[in-house]
PDB file of C-alpha atoms in Angstrom:
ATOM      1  CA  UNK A   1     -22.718  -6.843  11.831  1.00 89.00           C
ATOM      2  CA  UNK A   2     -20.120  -6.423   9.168  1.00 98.00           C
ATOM      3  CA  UNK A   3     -17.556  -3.256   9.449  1.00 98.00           C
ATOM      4  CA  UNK A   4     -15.469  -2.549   5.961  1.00 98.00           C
ATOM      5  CA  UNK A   5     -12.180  -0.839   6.811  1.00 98.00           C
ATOM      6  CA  UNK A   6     -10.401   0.361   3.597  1.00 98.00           C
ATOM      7  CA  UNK A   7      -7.385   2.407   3.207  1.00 96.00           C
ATOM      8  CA  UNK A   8      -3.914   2.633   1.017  1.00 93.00           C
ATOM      9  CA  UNK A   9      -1.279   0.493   1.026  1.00 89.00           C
ATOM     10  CA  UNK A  10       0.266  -0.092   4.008  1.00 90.00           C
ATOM     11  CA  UNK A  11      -2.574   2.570   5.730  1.00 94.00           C
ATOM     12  CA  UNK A  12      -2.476   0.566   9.127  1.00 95.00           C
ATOM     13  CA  UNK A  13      -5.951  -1.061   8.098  1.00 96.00           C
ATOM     14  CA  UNK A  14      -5.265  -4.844   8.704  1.00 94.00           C
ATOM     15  CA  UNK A  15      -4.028  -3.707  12.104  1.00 94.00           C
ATOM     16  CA  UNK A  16      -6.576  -1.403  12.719  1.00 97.00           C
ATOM     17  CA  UNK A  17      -9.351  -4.592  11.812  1.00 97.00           C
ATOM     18  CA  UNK A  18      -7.379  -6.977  14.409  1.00 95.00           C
ATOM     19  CA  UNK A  19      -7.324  -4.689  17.159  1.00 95.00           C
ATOM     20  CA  UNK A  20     -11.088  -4.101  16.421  1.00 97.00           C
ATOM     21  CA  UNK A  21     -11.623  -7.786  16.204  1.00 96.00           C
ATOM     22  CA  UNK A  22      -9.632  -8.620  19.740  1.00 95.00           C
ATOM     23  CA  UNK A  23     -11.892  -5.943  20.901  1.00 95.00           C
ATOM     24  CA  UNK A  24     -15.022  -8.016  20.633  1.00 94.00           C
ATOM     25  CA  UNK A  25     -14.264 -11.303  20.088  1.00 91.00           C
ATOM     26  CA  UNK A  26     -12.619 -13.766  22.575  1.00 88.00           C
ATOM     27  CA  UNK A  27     -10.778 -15.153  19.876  1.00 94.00           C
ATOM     28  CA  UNK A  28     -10.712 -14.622  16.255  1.00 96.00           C
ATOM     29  CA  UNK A  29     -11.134 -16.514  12.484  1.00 97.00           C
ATOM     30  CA  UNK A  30      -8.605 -14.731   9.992  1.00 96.00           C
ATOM     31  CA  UNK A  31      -9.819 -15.546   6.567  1.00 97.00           C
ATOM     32  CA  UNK A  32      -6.785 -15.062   3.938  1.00 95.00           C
ATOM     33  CA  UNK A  33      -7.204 -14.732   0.580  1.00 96.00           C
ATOM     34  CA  UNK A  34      -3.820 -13.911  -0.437  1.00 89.00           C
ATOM     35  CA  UNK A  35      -2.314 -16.588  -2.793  1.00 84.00           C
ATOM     36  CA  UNK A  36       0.994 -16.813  -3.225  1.00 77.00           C
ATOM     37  CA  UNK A  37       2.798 -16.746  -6.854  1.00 77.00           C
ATOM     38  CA  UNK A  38       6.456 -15.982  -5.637  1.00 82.00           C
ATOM     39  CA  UNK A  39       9.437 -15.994  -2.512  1.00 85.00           C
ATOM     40  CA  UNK A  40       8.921 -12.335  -1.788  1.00 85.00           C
ATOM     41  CA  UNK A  41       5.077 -13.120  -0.876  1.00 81.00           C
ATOM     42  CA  UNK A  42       5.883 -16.416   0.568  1.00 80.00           C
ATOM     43  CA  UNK A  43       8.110 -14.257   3.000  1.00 86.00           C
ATOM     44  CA  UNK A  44       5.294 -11.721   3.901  1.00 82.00           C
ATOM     45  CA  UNK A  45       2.526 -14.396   4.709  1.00 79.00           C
ATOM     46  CA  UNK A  46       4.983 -16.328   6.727  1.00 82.00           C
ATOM     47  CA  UNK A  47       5.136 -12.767   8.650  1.00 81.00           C
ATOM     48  CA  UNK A  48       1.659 -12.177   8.980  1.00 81.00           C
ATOM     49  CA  UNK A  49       1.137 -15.607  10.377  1.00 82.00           C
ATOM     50  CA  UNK A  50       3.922 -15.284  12.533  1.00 83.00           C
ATOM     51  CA  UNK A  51       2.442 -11.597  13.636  1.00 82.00           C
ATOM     52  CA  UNK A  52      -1.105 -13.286  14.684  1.00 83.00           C
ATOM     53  CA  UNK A  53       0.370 -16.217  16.823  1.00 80.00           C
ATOM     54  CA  UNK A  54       2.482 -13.223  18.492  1.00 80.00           C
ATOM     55  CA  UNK A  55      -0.188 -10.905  19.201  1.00 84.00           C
ATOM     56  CA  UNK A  56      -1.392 -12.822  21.951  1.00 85.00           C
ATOM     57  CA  UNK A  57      -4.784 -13.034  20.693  1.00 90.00           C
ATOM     58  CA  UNK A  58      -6.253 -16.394  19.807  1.00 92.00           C
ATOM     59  CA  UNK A  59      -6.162 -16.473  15.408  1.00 95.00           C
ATOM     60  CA  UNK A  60      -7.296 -19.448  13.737  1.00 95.00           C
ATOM     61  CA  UNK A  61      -6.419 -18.226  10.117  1.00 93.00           C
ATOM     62  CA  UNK A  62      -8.130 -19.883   7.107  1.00 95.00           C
ATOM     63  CA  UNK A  63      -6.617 -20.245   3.707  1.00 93.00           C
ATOM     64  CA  UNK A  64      -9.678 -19.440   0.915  1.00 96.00           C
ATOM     65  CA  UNK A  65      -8.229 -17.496  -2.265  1.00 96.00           C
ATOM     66  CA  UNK A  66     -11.871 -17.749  -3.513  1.00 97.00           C
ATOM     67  CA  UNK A  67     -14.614 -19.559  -1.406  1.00 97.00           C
ATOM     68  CA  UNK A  68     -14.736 -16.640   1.117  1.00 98.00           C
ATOM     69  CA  UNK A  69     -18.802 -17.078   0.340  1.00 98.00           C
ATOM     70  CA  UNK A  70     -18.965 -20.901   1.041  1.00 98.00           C
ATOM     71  CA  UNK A  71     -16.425 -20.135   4.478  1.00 98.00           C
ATOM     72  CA  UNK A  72     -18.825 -17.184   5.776  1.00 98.00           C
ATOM     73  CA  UNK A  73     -21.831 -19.766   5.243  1.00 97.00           C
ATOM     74  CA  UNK A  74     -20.303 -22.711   7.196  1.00 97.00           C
ATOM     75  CA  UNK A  75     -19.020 -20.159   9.841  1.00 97.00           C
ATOM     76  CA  UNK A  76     -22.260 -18.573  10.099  1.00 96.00           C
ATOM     77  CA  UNK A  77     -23.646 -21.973  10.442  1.00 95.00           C
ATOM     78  CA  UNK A  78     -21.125 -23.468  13.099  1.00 94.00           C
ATOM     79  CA  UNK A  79     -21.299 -20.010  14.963  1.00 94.00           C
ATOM     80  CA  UNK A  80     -25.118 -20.343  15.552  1.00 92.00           C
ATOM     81  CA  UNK A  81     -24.832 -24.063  16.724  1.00 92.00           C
ATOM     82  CA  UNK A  82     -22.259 -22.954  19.522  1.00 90.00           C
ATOM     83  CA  UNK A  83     -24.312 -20.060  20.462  1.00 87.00           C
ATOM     84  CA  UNK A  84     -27.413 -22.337  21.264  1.00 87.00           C
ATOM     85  CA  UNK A  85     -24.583 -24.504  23.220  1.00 88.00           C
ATOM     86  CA  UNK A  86     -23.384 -20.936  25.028  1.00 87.00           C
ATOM     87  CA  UNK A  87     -20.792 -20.510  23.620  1.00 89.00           C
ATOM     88  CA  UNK A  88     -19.447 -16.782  21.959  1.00 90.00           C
ATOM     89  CA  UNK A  89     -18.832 -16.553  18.458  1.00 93.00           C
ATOM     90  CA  UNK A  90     -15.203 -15.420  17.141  1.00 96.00           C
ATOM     91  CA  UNK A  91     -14.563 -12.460  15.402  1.00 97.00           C
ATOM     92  CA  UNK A  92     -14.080 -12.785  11.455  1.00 98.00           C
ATOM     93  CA  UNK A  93     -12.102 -10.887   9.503  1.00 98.00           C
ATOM     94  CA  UNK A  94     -11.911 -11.381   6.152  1.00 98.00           C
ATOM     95  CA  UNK A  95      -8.103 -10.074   4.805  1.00 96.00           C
ATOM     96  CA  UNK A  96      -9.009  -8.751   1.716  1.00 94.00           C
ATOM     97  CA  UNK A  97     -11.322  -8.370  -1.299  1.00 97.00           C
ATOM     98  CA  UNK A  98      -8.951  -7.092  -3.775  1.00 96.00           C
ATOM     99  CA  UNK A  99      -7.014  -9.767  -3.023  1.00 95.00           C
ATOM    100  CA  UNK A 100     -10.439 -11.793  -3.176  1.00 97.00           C
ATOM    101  CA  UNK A 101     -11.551 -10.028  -6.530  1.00 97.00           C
ATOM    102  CA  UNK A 102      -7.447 -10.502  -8.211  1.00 95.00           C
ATOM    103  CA  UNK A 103      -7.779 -13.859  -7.646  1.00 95.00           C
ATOM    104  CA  UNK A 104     -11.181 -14.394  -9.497  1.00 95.00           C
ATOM    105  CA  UNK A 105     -10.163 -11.677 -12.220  1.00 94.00           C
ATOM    106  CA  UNK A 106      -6.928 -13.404 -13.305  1.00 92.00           C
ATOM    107  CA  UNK A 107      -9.010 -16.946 -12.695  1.00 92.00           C
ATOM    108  CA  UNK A 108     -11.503 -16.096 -15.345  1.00 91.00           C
ATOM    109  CA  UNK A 109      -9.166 -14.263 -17.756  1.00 85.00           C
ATOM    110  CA  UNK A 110      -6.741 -17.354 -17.445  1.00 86.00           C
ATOM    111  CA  UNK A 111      -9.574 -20.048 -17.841  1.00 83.00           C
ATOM    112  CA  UNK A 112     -12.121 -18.022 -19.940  1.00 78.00           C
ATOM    113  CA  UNK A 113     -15.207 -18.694 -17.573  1.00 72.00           C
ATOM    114  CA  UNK A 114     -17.045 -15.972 -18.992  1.00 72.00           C
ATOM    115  CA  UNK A 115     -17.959 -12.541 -18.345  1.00 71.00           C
ATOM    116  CA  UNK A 116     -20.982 -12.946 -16.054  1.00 91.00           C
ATOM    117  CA  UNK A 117     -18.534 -15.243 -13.632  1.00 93.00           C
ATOM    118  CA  UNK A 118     -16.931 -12.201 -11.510  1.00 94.00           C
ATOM    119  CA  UNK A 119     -20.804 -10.494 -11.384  1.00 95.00           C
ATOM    120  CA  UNK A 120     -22.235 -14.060  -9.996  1.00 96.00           C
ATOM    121  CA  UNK A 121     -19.183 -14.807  -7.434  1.00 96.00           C
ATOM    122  CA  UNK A 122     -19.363 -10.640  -6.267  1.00 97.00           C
ATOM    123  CA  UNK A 123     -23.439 -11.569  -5.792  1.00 98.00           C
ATOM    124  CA  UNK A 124     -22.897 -14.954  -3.937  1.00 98.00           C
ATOM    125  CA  UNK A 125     -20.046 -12.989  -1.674  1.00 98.00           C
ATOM    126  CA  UNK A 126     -22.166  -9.794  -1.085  1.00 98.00           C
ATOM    127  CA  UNK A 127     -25.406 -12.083   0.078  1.00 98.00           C
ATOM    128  CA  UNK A 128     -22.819 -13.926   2.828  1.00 98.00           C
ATOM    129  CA  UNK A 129     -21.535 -11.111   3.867  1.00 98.00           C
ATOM    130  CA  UNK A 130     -24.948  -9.098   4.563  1.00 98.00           C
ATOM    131  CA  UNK A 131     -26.052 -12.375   5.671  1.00 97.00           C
ATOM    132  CA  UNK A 132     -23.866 -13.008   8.297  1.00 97.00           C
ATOM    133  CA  UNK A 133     -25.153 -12.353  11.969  1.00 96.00           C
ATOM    134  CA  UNK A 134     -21.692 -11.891  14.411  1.00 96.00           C
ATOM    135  CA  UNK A 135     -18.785  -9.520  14.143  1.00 97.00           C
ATOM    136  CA  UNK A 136     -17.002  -9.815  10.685  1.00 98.00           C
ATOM    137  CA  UNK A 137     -14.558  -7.270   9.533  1.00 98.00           C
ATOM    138  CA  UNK A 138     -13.851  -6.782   5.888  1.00 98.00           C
ATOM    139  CA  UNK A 139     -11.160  -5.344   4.577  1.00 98.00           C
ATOM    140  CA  UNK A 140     -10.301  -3.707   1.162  1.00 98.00           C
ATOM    141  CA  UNK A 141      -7.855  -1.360  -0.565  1.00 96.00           C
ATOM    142  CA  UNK A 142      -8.230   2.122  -1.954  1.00 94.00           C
ATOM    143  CA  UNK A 143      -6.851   2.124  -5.339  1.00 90.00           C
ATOM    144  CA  UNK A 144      -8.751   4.203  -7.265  1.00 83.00           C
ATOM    145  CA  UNK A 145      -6.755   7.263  -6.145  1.00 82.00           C
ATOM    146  CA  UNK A 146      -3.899   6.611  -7.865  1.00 79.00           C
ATOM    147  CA  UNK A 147      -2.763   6.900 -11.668  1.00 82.00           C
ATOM    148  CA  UNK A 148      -4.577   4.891 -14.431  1.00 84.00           C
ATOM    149  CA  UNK A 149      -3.293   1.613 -14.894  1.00 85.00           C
ATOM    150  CA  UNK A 150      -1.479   1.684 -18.292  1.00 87.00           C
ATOM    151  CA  UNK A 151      -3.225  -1.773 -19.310  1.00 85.00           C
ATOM    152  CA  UNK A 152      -6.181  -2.566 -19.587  1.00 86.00           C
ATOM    153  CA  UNK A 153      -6.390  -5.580 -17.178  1.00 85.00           C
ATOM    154  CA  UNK A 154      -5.544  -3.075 -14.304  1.00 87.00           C
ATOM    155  CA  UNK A 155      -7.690  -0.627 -15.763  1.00 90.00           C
ATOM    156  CA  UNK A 156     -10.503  -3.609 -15.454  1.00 90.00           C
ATOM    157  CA  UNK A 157      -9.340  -4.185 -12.034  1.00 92.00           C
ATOM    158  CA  UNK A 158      -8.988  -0.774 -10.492  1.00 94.00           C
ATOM    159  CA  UNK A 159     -12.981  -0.216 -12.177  1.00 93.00           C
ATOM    160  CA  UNK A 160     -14.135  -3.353 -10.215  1.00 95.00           C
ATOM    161  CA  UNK A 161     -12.423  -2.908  -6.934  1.00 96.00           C
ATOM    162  CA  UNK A 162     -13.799   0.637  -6.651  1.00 96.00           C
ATOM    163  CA  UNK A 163     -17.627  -1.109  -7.521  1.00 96.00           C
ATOM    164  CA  UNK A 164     -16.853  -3.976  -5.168  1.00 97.00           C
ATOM    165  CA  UNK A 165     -16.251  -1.707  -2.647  1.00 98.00           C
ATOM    166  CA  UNK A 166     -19.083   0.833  -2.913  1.00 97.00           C
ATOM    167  CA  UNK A 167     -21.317  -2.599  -2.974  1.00 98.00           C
ATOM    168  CA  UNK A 168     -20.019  -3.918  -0.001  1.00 98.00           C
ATOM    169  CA  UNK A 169     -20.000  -0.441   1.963  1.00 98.00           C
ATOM    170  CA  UNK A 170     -23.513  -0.483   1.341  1.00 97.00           C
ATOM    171  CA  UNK A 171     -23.965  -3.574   3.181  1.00 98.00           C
ATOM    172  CA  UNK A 172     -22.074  -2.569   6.060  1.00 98.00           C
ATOM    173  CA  UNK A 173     -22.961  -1.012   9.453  1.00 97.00           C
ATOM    174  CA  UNK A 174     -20.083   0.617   9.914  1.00 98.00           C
ATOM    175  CA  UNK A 175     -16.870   1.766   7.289  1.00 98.00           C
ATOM    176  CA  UNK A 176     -13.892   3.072   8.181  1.00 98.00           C
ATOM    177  CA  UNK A 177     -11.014   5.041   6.275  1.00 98.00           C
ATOM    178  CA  UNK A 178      -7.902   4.481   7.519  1.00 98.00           C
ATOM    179  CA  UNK A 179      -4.576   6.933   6.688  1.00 96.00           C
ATOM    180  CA  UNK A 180      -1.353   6.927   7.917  1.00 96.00           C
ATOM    181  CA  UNK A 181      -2.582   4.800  11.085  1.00 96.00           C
ATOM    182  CA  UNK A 182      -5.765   6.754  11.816  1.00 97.00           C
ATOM    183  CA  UNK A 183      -9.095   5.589  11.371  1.00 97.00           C
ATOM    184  CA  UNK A 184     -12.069   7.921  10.692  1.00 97.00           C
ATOM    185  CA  UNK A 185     -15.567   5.871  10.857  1.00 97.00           C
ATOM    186  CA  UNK A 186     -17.394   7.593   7.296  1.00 97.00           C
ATOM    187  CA  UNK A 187     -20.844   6.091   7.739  1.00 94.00           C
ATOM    188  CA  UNK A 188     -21.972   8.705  10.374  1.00 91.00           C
ATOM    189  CA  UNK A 189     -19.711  11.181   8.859  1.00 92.00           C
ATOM    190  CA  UNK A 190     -21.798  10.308   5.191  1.00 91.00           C
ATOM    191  CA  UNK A 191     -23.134  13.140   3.598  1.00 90.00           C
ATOM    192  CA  UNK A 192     -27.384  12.835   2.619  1.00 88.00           C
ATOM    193  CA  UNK A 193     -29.494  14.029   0.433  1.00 91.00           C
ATOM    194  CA  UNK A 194     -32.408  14.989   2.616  1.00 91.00           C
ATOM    195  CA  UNK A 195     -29.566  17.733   4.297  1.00 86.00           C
ATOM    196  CA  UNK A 196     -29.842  19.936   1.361  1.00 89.00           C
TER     197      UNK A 196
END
């Protein structure tokens, strides 16, 4: 079952997704998609690695900037051949799209791939991640509450994130808000229609 936890910056909701994950996995499969352009980000992934092989729970953290589909797939498939062997899956959690969706956004505008590129790559990521049988945690960012970007690349990218995330909180069994280190679960919260 997949579980989106979204939130600010600096919310608490990559901790909040590993303590969830050490909760029901015996060990876990951190899938990065941060990239790193500079020293300053160099210096925080270096930290966040360091954090996982200090928590005491078992990380095996995966590098994929774009691929997260393909990984999911592979995973999925590995995880199925060890359960037939008795073995427990991991827990995934995917660290985050709109690091995911930056990555394609400035990859198309830099390479002109074509408009229909970011739609086909959010399809092909949105199918693994419904499609995916075991415990995988997604997380995303909030950042449609803020000002409006002043350019209209942000602008682009603060209209997809909020789409991206609506998609893939649709696809989710559980979604959870997280604020100044609390998390609120919103699916069972979730206003419908037929209450009116």
């Amino acid at each position: 079952m997949a579980i989106l936890v979204t939130g600010g910056a600096r919310s608490g909701k990559s901790a909040f997704a590993e303590q969830y994950a050490k909760r029901t996995g015996a060990n876990g499969i951190y899938i990065a998609t941060c990239q790193s352009y500079d020293e300053e980000m160099n210096e925080r992934i270096g930290k966040h690695r360091r954090d996982r092989v200090d928590s005491g729970f078992a990380w095996e953290t995966v590098e994929e900037p774009y691929q997260a589909a393909d990984r999911l797939a592979r995973l999925e498939r590995q995880f199925t051949v060890n359960a037939e062997n008795g073995l427990k899956p991991p827990a995934v959690l995917l660290d985050c799209l709109t690091l995911w969706l930056t990555n394609w956004m400035l990859r198309i505008d830099q390479q002109s791939l074509g408009d229909s590129r970011l739609e086909a790559e959010t399809l092909k990521l949105l199918a693994a991640i419904q499609a995916f049988p075991y415990t995988l945690l997604v997380v995303t960012n909030e950042v449609g509450d803020g000002i409006v970007p002043s350019y209209p690349l942000g602008r682009q990218f603060r209209d997809e994130a909020g789409r991206l995330n609506q998609r893939v909180a649709a696809i989710c069994g559980r979604v959870f808000l997280v604020t100044a280190g609390i998390p609120v679960e919103l699916k069972s919260r979730a206003f419908r229609w037929d209450q009116l």
